[in-house]
Tab-separated table of C-alpha atoms and ligand atoms in Angstrom:
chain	number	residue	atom	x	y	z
A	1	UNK	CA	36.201	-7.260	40.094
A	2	UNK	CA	35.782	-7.045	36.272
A	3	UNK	CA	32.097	-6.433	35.172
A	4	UNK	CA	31.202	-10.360	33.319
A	5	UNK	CA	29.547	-8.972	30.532
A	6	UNK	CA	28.186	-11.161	27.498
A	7	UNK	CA	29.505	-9.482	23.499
A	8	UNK	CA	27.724	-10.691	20.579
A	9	UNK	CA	29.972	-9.349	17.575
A	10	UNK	CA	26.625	-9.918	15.599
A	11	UNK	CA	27.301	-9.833	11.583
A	12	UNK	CA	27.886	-7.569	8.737
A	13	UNK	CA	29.827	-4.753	10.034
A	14	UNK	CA	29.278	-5.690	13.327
A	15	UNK	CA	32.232	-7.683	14.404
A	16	UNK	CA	34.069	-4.705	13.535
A	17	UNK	CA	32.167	-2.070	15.253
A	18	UNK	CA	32.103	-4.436	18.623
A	19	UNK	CA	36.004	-4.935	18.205
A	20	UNK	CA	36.106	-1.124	18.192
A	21	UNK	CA	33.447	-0.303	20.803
A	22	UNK	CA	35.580	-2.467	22.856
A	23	UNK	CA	38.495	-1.185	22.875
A	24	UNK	CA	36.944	2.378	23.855
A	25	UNK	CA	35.184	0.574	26.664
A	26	UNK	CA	38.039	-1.047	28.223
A	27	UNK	CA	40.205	2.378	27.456
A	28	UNK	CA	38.019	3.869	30.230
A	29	UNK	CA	40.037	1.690	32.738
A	30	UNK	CA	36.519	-0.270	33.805
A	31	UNK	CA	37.287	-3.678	33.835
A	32	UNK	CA	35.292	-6.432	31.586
A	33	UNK	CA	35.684	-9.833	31.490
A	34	UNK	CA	34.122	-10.613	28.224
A	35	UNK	CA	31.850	-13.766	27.364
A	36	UNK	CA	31.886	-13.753	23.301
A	37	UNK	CA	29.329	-15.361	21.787
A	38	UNK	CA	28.689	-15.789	17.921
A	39	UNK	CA	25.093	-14.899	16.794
A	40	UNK	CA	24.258	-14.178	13.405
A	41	UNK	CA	24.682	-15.610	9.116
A	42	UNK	CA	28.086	-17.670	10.535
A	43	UNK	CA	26.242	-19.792	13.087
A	44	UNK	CA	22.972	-20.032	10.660
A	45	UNK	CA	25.537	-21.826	8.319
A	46	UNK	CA	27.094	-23.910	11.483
A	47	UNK	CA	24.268	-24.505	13.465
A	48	UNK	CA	21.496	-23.762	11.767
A	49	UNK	CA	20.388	-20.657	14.328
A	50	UNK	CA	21.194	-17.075	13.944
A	51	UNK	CA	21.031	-17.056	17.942
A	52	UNK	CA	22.529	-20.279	19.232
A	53	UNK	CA	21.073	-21.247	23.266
A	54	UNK	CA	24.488	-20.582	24.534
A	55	UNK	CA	23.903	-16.919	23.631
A	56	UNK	CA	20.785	-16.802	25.727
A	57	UNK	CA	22.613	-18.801	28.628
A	58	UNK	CA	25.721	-16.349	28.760
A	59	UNK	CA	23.015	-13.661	29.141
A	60	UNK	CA	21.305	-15.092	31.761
A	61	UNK	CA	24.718	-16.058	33.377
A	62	UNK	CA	26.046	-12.238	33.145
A	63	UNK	CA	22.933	-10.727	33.515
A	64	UNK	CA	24.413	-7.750	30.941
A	65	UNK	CA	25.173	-8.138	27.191
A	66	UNK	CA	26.320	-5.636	24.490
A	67	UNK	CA	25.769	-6.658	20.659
A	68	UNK	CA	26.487	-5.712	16.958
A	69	UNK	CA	23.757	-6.255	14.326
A	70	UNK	CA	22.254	-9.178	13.401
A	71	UNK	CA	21.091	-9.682	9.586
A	72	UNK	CA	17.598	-11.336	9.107
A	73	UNK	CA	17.567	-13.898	6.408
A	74	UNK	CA	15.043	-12.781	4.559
A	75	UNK	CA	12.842	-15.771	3.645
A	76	UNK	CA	14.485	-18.589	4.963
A	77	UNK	CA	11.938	-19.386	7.818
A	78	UNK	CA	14.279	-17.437	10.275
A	79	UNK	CA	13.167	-15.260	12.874
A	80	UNK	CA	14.729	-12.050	13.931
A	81	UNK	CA	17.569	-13.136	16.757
A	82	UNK	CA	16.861	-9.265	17.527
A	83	UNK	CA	13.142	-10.014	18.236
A	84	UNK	CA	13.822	-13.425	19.692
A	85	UNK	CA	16.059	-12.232	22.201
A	86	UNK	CA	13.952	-9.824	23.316
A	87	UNK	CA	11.490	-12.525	23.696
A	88	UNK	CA	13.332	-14.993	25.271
A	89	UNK	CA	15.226	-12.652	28.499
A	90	UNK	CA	11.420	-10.940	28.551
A	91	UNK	CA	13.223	-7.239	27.697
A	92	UNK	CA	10.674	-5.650	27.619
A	93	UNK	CA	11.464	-1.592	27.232
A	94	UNK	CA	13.203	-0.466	24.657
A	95	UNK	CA	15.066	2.225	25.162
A	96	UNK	CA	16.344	5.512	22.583
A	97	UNK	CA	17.784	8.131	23.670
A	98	UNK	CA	18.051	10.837	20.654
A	99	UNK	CA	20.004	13.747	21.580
A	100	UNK	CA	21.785	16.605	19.473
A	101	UNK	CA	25.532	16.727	19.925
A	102	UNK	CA	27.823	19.671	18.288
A	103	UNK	CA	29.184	18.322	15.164
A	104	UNK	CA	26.126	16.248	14.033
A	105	UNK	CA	24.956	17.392	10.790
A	106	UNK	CA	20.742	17.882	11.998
A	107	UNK	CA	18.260	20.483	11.095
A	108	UNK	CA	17.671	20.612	14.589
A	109	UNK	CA	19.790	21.692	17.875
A	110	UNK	CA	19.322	20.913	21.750
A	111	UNK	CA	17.283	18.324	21.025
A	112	UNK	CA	17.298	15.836	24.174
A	113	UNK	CA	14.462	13.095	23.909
A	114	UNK	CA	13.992	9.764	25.420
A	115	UNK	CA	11.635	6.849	23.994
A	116	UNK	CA	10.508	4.188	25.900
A	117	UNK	CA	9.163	1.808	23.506
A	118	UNK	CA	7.118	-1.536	24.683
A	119	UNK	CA	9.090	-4.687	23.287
A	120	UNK	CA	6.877	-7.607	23.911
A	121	UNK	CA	3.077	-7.164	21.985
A	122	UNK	CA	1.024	-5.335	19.795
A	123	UNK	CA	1.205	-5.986	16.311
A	124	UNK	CA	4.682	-7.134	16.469
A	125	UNK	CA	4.345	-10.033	18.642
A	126	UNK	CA	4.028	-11.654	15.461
A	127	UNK	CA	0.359	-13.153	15.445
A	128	UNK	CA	-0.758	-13.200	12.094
A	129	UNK	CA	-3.428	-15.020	9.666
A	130	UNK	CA	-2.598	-16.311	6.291
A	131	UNK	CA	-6.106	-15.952	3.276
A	132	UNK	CA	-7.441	-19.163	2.335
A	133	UNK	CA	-6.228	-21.170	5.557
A	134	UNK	CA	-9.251	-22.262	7.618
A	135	UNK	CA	-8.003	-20.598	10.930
A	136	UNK	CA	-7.964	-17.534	9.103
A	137	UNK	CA	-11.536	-18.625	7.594
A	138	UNK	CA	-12.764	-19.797	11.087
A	139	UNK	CA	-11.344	-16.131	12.767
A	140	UNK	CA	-13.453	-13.909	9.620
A	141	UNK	CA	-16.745	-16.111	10.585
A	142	UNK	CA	-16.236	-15.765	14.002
A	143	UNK	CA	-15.467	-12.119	13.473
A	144	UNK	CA	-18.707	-11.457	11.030
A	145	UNK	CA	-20.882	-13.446	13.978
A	146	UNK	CA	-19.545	-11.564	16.933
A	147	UNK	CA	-19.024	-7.932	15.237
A	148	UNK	CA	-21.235	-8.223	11.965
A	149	UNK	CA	-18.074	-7.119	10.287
A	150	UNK	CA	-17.551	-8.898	6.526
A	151	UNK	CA	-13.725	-8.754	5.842
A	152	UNK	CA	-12.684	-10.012	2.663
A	153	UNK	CA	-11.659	-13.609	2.871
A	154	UNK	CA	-9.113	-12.097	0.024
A	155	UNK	CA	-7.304	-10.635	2.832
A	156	UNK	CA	-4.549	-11.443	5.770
A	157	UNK	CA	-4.453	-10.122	9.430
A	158	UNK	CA	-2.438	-9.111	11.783
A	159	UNK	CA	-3.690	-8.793	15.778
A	160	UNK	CA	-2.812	-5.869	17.821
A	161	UNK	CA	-3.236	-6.708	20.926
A	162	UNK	CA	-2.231	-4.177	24.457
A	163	UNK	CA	-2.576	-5.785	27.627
A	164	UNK	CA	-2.816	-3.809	31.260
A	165	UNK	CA	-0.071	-5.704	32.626
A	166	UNK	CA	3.139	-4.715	30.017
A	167	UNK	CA	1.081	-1.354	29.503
A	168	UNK	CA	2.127	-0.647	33.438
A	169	UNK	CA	5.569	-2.393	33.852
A	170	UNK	CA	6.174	0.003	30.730
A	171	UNK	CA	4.768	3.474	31.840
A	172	UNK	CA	6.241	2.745	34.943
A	173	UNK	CA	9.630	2.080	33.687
A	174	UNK	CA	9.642	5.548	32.046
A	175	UNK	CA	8.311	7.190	35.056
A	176	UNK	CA	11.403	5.646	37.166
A	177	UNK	CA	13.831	6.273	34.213
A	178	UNK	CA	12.748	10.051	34.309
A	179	UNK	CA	12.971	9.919	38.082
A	180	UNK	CA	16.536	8.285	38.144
A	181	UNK	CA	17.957	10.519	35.627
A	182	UNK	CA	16.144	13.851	36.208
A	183	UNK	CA	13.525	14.061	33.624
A	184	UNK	CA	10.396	16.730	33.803
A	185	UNK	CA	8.213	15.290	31.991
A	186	UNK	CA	6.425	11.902	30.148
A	187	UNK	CA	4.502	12.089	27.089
A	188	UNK	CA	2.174	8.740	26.352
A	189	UNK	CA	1.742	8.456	22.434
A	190	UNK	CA	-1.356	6.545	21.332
A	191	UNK	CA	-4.210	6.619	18.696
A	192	UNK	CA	-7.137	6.106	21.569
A	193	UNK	CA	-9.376	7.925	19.819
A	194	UNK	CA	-9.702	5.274	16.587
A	195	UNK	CA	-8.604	2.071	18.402
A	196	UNK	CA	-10.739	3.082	21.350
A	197	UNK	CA	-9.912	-0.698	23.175
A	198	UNK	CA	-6.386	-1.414	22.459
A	199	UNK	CA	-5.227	2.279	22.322
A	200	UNK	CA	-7.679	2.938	24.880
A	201	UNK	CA	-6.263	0.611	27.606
A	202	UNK	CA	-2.752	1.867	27.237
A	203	UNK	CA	-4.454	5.350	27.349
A	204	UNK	CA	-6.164	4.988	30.536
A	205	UNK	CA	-3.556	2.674	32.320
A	206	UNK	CA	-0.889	4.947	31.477
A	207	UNK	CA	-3.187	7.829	33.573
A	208	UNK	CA	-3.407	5.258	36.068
A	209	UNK	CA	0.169	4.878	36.275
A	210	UNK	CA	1.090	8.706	36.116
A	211	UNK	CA	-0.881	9.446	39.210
A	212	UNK	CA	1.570	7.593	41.478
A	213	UNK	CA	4.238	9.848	39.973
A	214	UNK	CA	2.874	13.509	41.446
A	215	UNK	CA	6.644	14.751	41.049
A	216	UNK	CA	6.643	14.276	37.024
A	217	UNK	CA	4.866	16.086	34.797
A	218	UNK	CA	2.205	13.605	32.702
A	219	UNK	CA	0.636	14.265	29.276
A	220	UNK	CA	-0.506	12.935	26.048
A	221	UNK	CA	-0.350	12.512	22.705
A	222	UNK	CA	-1.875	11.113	19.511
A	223	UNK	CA	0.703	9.313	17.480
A	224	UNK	CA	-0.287	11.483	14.175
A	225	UNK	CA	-0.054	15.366	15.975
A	226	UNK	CA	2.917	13.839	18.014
A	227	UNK	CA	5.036	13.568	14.344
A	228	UNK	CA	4.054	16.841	13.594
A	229	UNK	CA	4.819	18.185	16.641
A	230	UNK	CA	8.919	16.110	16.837
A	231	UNK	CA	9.452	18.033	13.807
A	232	UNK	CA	8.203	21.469	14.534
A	233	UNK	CA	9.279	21.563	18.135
A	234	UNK	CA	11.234	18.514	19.251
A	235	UNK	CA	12.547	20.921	22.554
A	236	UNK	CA	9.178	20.340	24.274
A	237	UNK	CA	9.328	16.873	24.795
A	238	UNK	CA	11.481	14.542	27.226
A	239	UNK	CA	10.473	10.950	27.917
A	240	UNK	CA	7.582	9.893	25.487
A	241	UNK	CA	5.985	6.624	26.200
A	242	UNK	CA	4.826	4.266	23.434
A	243	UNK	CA	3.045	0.936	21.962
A	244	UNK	CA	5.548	-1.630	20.280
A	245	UNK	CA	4.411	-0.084	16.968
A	246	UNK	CA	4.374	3.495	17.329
A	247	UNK	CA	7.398	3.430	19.319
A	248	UNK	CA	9.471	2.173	16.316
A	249	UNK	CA	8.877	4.505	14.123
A	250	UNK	CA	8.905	7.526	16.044
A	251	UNK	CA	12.680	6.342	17.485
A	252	UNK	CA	13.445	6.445	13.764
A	253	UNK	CA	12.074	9.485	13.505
A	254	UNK	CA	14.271	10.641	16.523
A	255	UNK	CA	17.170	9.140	14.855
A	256	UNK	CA	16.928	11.182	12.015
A	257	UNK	CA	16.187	14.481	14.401
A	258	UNK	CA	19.395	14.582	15.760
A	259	UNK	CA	21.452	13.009	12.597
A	260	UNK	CA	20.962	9.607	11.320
A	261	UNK	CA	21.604	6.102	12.648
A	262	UNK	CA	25.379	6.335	12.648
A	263	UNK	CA	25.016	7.908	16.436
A	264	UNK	CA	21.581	6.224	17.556
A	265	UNK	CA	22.307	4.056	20.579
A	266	UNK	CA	19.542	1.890	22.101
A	267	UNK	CA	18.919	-0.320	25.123
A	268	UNK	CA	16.606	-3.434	25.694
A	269	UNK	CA	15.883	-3.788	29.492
A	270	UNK	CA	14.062	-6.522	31.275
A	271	UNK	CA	13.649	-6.953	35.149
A	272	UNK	CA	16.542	-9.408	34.877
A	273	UNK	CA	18.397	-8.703	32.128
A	274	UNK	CA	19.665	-6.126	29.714
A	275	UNK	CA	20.893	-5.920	26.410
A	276	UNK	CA	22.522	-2.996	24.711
A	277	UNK	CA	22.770	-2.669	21.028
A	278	UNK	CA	23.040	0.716	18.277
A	279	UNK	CA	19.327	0.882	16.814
A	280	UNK	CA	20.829	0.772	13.235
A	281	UNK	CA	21.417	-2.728	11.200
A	282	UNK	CA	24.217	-4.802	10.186
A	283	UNK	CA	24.416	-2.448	6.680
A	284	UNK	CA	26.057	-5.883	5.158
A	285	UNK	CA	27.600	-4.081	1.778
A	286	UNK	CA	30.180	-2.489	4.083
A	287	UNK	CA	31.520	-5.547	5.697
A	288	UNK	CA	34.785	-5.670	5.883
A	289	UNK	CA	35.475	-2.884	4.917
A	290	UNK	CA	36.107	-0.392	8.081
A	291	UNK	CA	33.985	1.962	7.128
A	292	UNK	CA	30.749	2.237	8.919
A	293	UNK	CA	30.569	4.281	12.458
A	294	UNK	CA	31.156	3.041	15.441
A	295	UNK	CA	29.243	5.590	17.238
A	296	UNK	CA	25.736	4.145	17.738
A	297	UNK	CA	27.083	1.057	19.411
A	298	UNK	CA	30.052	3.100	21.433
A	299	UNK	CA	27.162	5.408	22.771
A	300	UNK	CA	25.369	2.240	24.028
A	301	UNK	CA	28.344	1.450	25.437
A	302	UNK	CA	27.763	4.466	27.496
A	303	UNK	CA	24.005	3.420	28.287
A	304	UNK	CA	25.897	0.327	29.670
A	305	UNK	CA	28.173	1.784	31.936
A	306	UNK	CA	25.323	3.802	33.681
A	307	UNK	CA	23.228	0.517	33.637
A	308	UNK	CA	26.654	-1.028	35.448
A	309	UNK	CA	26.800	2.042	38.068
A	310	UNK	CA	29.874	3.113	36.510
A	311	UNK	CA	28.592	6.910	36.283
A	312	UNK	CA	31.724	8.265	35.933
A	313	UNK	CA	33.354	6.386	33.537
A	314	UNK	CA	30.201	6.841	31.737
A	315	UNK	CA	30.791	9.877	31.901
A	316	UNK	CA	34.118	10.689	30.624
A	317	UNK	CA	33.699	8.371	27.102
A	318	UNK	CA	30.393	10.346	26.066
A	319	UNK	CA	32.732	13.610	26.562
A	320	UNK	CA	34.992	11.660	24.362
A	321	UNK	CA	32.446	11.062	21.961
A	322	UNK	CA	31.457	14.165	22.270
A	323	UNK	CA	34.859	15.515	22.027
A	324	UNK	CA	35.877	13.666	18.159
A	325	UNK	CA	32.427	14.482	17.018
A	326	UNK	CA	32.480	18.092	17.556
A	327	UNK	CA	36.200	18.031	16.216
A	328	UNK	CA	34.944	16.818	13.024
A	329	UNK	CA	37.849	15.010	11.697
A	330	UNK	CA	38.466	11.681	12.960
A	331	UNK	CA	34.476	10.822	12.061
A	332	UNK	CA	33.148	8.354	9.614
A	333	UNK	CA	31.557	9.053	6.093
A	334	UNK	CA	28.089	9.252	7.084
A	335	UNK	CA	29.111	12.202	9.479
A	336	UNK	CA	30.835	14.491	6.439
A	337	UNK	CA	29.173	16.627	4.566
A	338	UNK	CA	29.361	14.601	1.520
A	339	UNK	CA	29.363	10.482	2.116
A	340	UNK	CA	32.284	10.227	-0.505
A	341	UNK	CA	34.061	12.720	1.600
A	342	UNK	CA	37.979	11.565	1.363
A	343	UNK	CA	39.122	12.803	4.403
A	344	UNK	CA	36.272	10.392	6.344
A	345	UNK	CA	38.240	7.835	8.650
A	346	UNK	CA	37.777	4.128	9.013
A	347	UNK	CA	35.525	2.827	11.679
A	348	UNK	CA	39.030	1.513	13.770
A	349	UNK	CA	40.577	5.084	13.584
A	350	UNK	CA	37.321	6.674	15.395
A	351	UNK	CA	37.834	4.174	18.340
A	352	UNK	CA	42.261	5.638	18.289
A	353	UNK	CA	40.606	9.177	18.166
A	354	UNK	CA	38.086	8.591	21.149
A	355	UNK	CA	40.845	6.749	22.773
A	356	UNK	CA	43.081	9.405	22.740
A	357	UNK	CA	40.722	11.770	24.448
A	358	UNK	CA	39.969	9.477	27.311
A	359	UNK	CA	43.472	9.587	27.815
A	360	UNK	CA	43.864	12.981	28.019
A	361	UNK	CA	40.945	13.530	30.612
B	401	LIG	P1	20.975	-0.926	8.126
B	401	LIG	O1	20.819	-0.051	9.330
B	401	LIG	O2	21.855	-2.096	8.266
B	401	LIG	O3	21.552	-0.087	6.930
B	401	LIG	C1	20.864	0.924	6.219
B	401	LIG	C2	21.876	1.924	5.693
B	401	LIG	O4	22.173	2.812	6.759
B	401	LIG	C3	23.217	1.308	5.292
B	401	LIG	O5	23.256	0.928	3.971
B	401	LIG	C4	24.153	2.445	5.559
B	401	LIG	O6	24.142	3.319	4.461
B	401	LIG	C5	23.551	3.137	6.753
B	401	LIG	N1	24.154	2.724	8.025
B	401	LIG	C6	23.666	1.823	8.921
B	401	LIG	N2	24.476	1.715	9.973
B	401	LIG	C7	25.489	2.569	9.747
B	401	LIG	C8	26.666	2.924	10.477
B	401	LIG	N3	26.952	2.363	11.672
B	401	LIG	N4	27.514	3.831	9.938
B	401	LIG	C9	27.250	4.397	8.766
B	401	LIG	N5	26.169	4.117	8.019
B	401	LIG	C10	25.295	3.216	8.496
B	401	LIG	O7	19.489	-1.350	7.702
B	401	LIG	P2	18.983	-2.473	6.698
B	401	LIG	O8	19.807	-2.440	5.458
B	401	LIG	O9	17.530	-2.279	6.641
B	401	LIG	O10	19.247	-3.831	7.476
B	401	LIG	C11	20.333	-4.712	7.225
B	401	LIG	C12	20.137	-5.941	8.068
B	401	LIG	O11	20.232	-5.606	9.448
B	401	LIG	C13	18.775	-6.613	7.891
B	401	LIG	O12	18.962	-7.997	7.836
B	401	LIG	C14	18.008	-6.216	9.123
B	401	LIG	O13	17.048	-7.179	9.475
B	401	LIG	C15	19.120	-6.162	10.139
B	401	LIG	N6	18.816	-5.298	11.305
B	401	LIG	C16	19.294	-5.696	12.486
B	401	LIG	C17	19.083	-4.908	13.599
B	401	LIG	C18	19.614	-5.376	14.914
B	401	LIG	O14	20.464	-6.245	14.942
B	401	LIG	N7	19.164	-4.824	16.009
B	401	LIG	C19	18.412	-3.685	13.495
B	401	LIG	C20	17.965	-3.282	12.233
B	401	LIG	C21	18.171	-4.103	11.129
């Protein structure tokens, strides 16, 4: 039986690294019966929605989706698809691997890390206060009654707010990803000791959590030393557990520890549904124009297979990956010394290159 899973090409390069991540999926000899559905600037202009309902129904139909990029329109009243699709199929971890591979041009080596990032609040869920609008007005009166604290009304907020019940589905989904895939240890990165509620409660439900996990070693971190300490020594960390926030930028951070975005794969898992997708954008001024790598979105190809119990197959394309990138010479621009480097190849002649190792395995 072919796995039904749901593509979104996405925009901006992304048609053309999906067409190529493909092609490298299906050359593993899995199966895939492919649901493609348009998200993205072409179905803003058709149907006024960069992520149509039929997107969300295929999903929830398949279960399992891979996707390209999707551009925000900046200013035109449009949310992120990204962040509404998350919403919508409740995926609620975010998941980044960041891992050295020979070849990768990093500071660093052996670098093996895993971020579980919560998708669903704190100051992203997107709760926010305009100045001069009387909600905002009514929240700074409330807020000067309740707290004595004066903001100026010259001001806009956002709310962070961490609740008990994603901080636990969310440790606990790092404690069973580092149990499933052989993991010593989770790190919880917070800033408890200044936001003493918010911070606080994922502080002291992620203990809560770690106790029912004897077999896995438990610390933590605060957000500030834990930047420090990624860049001095990145080897002593495994799984690190963090806020919405927090966890975005330090999966950056990890991107750019073992090379850049052109090999950053990520993962957006629900209880239902998942959704696999590179971290990077749709990098619109190369559209077109097969150039960007296919890498980050091939790699969360991998993610994909595991997440479809195809282990093996799994496998054998990260060797493959593995395999052209230590090579060196069928790799994209942003993996050459120099980005105007003219022996870089074209984002359709990495997927020939990793095809031709899987067929030689
Ligand atoms: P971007 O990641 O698209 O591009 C930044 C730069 O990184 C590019 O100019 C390019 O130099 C490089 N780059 C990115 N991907 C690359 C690849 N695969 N190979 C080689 N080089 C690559 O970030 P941006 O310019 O901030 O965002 C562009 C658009 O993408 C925005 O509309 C943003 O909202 C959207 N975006 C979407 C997602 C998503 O779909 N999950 C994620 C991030 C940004």
């Amino acid at each position: 039986m072919p796995h039904a899973v749901t593509l979104i090409p996405g925009d901006g390069t992304g048609p053309e690294i999906a067409e190529a991540t493909c092609r490298v999926l299906e050359a593993t000899g899995i199966q895939f019966s492919w649901d493609v559905q348009p998200a993205g600037v072409e179905t803003l202009a058709k149907q006024g929605t960069v992520l149509p309902e039929e997107v969300i129904e295929s999903i929830k139909r398949t279960r399992v989706g891979i996707k390209g990029p999707i551009t925000t329109p900046v200013g035109k009243g449009q949310r992120s698809a990204n962040v509404t699709l998350r919403k919508r199929l409740d995926l609620y971890a975010n998941l980044r691997p960041a891992k050295t591979y020979q070849g990768l041009r990093s500071r660093y080596e052996n670098i093996d890390l895993v971020i579980v990032r919560e998708n669903t609040e704190d100051l992203y869920a997107g709760i926010e206060f305009q100045r001069n609008t009387p909600e905002y007005e009514e929240l700074l009166e409330f807020i000067g009654r309740t707290t004595g604290h004066r903001i100026d009304p010259d001001s806009a907020m956002s709310v962070k707010y961490i609740s008990v019940a994603a901080t636990r589905r969310i440790v606990k989904f790092a404690f069973e990803y580092a149990r499933a895939n052989k993991r010593r240890k989770v790190t919880a990165v917070h800033k408890a000791n200044i936001m003493r509620l918010s911070d606080g409660l994922f502080l002291s439900t992620a203990h809560e959590v770690a106790r029912e996990y004897p077999d896995i070693q438990y610390e933590d971190r605060i957000v500030d030393n834990m930047c420090m300490q990624l860049v001095q020594k990145p080897e002593l960390y495994d799984v690190l557990v963090l806020p919405n926030l927090y966890g975005d930028i330090i999966s950056d951070l990890s991107a750019g520890l073992i090379g850049g975005l052109g090999v950053a794969p990520g993962a957006n898992i629900g209880s239902d549904y998942a959704v696999f997708e590179p971290v990077h954008g749709s990098a619109p001024k190369y559209a077109g124009q097969n150039k960007v790598n296919p890498m980050a979105m091939m790699f969360s190809g991998v993610m994909m297979l595991r997440h479809l119990e195809e282990r093996e197959a799994a496998h054998r394309l990260e060797q493959a990956l593995m395999q052209v990138l230590a090579e060196g010479k069928s790799v994209t621009y942003d993996l050459k010394p120099r980005p105007d480097d003219p022996t870089a190849v074209g984002t359709s002649q990495v997927a020939d290159a990793v095809i031709e190792r899987l067929h030689n395995m």
